[in-house]
PDB file of C-alpha atoms in Angstrom:
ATOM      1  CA  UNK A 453      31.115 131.296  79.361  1.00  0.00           C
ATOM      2  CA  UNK A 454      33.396 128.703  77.970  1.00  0.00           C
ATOM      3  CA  UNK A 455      32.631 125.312  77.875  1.00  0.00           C
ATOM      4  CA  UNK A 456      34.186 122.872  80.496  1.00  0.00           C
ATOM      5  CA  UNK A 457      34.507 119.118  81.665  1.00  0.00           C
ATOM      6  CA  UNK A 458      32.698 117.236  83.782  1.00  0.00           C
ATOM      7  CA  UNK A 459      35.417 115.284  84.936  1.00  0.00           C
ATOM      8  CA  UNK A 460      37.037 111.380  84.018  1.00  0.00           C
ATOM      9  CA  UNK A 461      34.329 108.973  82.398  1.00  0.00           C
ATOM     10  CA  UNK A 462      36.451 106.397  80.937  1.00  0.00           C
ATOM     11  CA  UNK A 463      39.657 105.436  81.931  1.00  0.00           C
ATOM     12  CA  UNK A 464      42.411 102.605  79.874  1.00  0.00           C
ATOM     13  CA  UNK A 465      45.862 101.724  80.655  1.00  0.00           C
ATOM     14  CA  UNK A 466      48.031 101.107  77.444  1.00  0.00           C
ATOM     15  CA  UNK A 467      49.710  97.869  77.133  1.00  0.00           C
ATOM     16  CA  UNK A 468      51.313  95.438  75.001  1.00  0.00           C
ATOM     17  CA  UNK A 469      49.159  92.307  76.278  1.00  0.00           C
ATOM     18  CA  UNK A 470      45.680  92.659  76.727  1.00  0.00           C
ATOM     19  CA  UNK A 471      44.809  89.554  77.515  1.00  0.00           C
ATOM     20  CA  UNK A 472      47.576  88.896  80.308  1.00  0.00           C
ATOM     21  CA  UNK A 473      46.822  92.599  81.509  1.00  0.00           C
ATOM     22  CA  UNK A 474      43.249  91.527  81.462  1.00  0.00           C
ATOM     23  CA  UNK A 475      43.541  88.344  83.188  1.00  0.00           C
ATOM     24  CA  UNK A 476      45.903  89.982  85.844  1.00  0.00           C
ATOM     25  CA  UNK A 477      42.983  92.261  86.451  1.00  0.00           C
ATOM     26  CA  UNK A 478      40.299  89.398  86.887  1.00  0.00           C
ATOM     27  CA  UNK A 479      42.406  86.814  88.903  1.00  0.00           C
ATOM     28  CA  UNK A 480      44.222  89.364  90.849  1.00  0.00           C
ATOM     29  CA  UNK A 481      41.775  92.148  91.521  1.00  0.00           C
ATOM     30  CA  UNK A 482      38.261  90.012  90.570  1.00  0.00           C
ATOM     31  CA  UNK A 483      37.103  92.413  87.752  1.00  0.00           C
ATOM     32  CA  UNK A 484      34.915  91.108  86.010  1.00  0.00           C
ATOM     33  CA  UNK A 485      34.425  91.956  81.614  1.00  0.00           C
ATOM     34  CA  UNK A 486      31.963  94.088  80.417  1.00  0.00           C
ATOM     35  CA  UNK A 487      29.550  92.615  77.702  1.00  0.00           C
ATOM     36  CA  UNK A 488      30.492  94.587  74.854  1.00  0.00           C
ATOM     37  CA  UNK A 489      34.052  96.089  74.363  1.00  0.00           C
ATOM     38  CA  UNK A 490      35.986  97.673  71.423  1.00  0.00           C
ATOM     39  CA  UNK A 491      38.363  95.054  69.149  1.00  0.00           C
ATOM     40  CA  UNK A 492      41.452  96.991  70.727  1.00  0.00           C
ATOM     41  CA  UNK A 493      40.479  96.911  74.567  1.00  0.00           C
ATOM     42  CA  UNK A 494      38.401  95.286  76.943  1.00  0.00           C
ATOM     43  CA  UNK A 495      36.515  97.068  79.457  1.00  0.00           C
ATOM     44  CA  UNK A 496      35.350  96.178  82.855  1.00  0.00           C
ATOM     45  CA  UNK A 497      32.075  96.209  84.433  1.00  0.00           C
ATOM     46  CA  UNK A 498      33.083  98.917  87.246  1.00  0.00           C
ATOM     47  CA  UNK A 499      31.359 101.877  88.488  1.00  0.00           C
ATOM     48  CA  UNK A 500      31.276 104.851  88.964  1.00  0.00           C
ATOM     49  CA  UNK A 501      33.930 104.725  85.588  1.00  0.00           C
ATOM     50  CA  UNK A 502      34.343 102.003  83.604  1.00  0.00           C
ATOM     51  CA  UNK A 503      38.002 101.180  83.011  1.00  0.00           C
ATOM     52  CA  UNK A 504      39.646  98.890  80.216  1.00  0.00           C
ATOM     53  CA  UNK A 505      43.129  97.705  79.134  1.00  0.00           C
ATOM     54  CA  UNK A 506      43.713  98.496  75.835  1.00  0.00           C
ATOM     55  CA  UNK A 507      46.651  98.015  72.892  1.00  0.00           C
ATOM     56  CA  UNK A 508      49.016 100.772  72.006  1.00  0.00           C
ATOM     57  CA  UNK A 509      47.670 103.701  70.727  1.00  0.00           C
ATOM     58  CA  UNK A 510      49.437 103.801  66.885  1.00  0.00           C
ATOM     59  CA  UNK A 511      53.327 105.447  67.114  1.00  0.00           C
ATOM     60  CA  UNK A 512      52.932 104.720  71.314  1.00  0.00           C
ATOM     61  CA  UNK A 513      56.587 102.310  72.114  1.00  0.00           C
ATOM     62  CA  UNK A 514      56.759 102.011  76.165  1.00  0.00           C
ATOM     63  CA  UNK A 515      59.862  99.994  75.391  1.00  0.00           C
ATOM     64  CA  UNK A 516      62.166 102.859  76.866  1.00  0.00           C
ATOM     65  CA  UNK A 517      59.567 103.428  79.557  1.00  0.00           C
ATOM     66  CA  UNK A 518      61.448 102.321  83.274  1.00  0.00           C
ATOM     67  CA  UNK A 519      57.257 102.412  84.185  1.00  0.00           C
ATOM     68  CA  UNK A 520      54.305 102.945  82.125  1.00  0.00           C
ATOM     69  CA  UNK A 521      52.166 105.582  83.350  1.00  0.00           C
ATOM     70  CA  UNK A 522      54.702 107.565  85.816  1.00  0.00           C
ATOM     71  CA  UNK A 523      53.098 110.872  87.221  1.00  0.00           C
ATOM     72  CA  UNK A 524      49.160 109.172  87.246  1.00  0.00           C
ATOM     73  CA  UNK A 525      48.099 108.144  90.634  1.00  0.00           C
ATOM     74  CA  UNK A 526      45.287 105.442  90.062  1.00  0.00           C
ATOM     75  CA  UNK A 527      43.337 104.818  93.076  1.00  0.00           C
ATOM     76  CA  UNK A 528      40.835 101.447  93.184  1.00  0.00           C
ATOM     77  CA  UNK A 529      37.932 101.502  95.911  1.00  0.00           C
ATOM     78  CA  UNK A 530      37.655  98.038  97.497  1.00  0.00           C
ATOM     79  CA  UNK A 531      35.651  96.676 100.500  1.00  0.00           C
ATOM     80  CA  UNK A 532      38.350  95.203 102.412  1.00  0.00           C
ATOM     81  CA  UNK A 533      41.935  97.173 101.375  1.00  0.00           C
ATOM     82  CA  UNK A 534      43.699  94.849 103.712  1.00  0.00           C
ATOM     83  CA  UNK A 535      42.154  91.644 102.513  1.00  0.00           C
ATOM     84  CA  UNK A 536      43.026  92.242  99.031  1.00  0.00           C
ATOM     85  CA  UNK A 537      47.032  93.336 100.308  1.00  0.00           C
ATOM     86  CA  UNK A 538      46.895  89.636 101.639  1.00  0.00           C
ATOM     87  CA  UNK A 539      45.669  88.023  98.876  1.00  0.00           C
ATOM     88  CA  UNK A 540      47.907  89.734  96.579  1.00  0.00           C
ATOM     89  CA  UNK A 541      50.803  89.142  98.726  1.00  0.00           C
ATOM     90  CA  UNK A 542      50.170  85.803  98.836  1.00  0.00           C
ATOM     91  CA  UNK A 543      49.806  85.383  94.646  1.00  0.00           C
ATOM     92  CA  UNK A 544      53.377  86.862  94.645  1.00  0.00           C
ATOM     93  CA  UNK A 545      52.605  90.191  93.740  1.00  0.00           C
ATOM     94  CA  UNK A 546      54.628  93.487  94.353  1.00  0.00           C
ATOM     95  CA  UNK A 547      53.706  96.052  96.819  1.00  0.00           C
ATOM     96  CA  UNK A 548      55.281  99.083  95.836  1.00  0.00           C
ATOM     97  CA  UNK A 549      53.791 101.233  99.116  1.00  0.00           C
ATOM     98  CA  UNK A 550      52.696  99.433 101.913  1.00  0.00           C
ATOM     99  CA  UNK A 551      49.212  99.587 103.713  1.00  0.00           C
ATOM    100  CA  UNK A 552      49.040 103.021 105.926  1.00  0.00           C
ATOM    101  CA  UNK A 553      46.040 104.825 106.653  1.00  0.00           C
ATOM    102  CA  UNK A 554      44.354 108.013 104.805  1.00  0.00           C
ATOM    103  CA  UNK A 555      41.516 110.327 104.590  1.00  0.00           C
ATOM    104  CA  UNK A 556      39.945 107.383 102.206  1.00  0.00           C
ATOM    105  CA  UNK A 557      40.200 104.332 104.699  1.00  0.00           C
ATOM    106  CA  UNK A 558      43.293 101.846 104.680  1.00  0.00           C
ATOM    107  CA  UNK A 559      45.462 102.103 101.139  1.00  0.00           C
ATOM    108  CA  UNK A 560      48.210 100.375  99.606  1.00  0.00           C
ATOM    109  CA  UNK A 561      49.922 100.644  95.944  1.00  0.00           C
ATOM    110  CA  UNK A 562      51.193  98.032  94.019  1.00  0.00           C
ATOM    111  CA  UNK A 563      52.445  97.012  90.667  1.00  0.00           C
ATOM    112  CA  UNK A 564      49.870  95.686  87.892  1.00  0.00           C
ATOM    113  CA  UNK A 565      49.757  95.200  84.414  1.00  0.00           C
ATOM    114  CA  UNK A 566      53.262  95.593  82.824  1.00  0.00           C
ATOM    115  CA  UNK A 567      54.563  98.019  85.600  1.00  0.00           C
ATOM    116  CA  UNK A 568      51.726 100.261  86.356  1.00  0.00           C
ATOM    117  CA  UNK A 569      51.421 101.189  89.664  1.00  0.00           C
ATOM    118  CA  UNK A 570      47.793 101.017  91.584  1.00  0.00           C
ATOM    119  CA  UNK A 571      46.489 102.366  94.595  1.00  0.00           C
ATOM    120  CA  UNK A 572      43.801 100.009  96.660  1.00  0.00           C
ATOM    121  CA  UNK A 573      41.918 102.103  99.027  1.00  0.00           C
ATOM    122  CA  UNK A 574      38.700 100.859 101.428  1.00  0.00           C
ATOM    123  CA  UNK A 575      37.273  99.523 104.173  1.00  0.00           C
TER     124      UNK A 575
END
């Protein structure tokens, strides 16, 4: 039998900033760092994956990109899904699809680090 995957244990956006993508994901979404993380990235203390921004892999431009990371659907499980559409409202931040109800609870998507779209579910 062949060998397969157990599924996603690690996930990292790509961008040009880490730090700004980094502290867009701790003021804006209340992430919080993980103690140890790689010189290139830094990973967040979240479960059940941990997830990380992280520089350009080498030969990687998004400089032609119109928005990094078209065709992946990233979905975030939060308490409170409409709390956190408030909140980010009110810091100025976009909503690309606004709050409607699913299988998962309440959900919403909006724009993150440089561009990438995000899906806030819960609650």
């Amino acid at each position: 039998m062949p060998v397969a995957i157990d599924g996603p244990d690690f996930i990292a956006l790509q961008v040009h900033d880490v730090e700004a993508a980094a502290a867009f994901c701790e003021q804006h979404l209340g992430l919080r760092r993980a103690a140890v993380s790689p010189p290139h990235a830094i990973v967040f203390d979240t479960e059940p994956i941990p997830f990380a921004v992280r520089a350009l892999f080498p030969g990687v431009s998004l400089a032609d990109t119109a928005r990094p990371g078209l065709g992946v659907v990233l979905w975030f499980r939060t308490p409170d899904a409409r709390q956190l559409h408030d909140q980010l409202v009110a810091a100025g931040i976009k909503i690309i699809e606004p709050m409607t109800d699913s299988p998962f609870g309440p959900k919403f998507s909006f724009e993150g680090p440089e561009g990438y779209i995000l899906t806030a579910h819960g609650g």
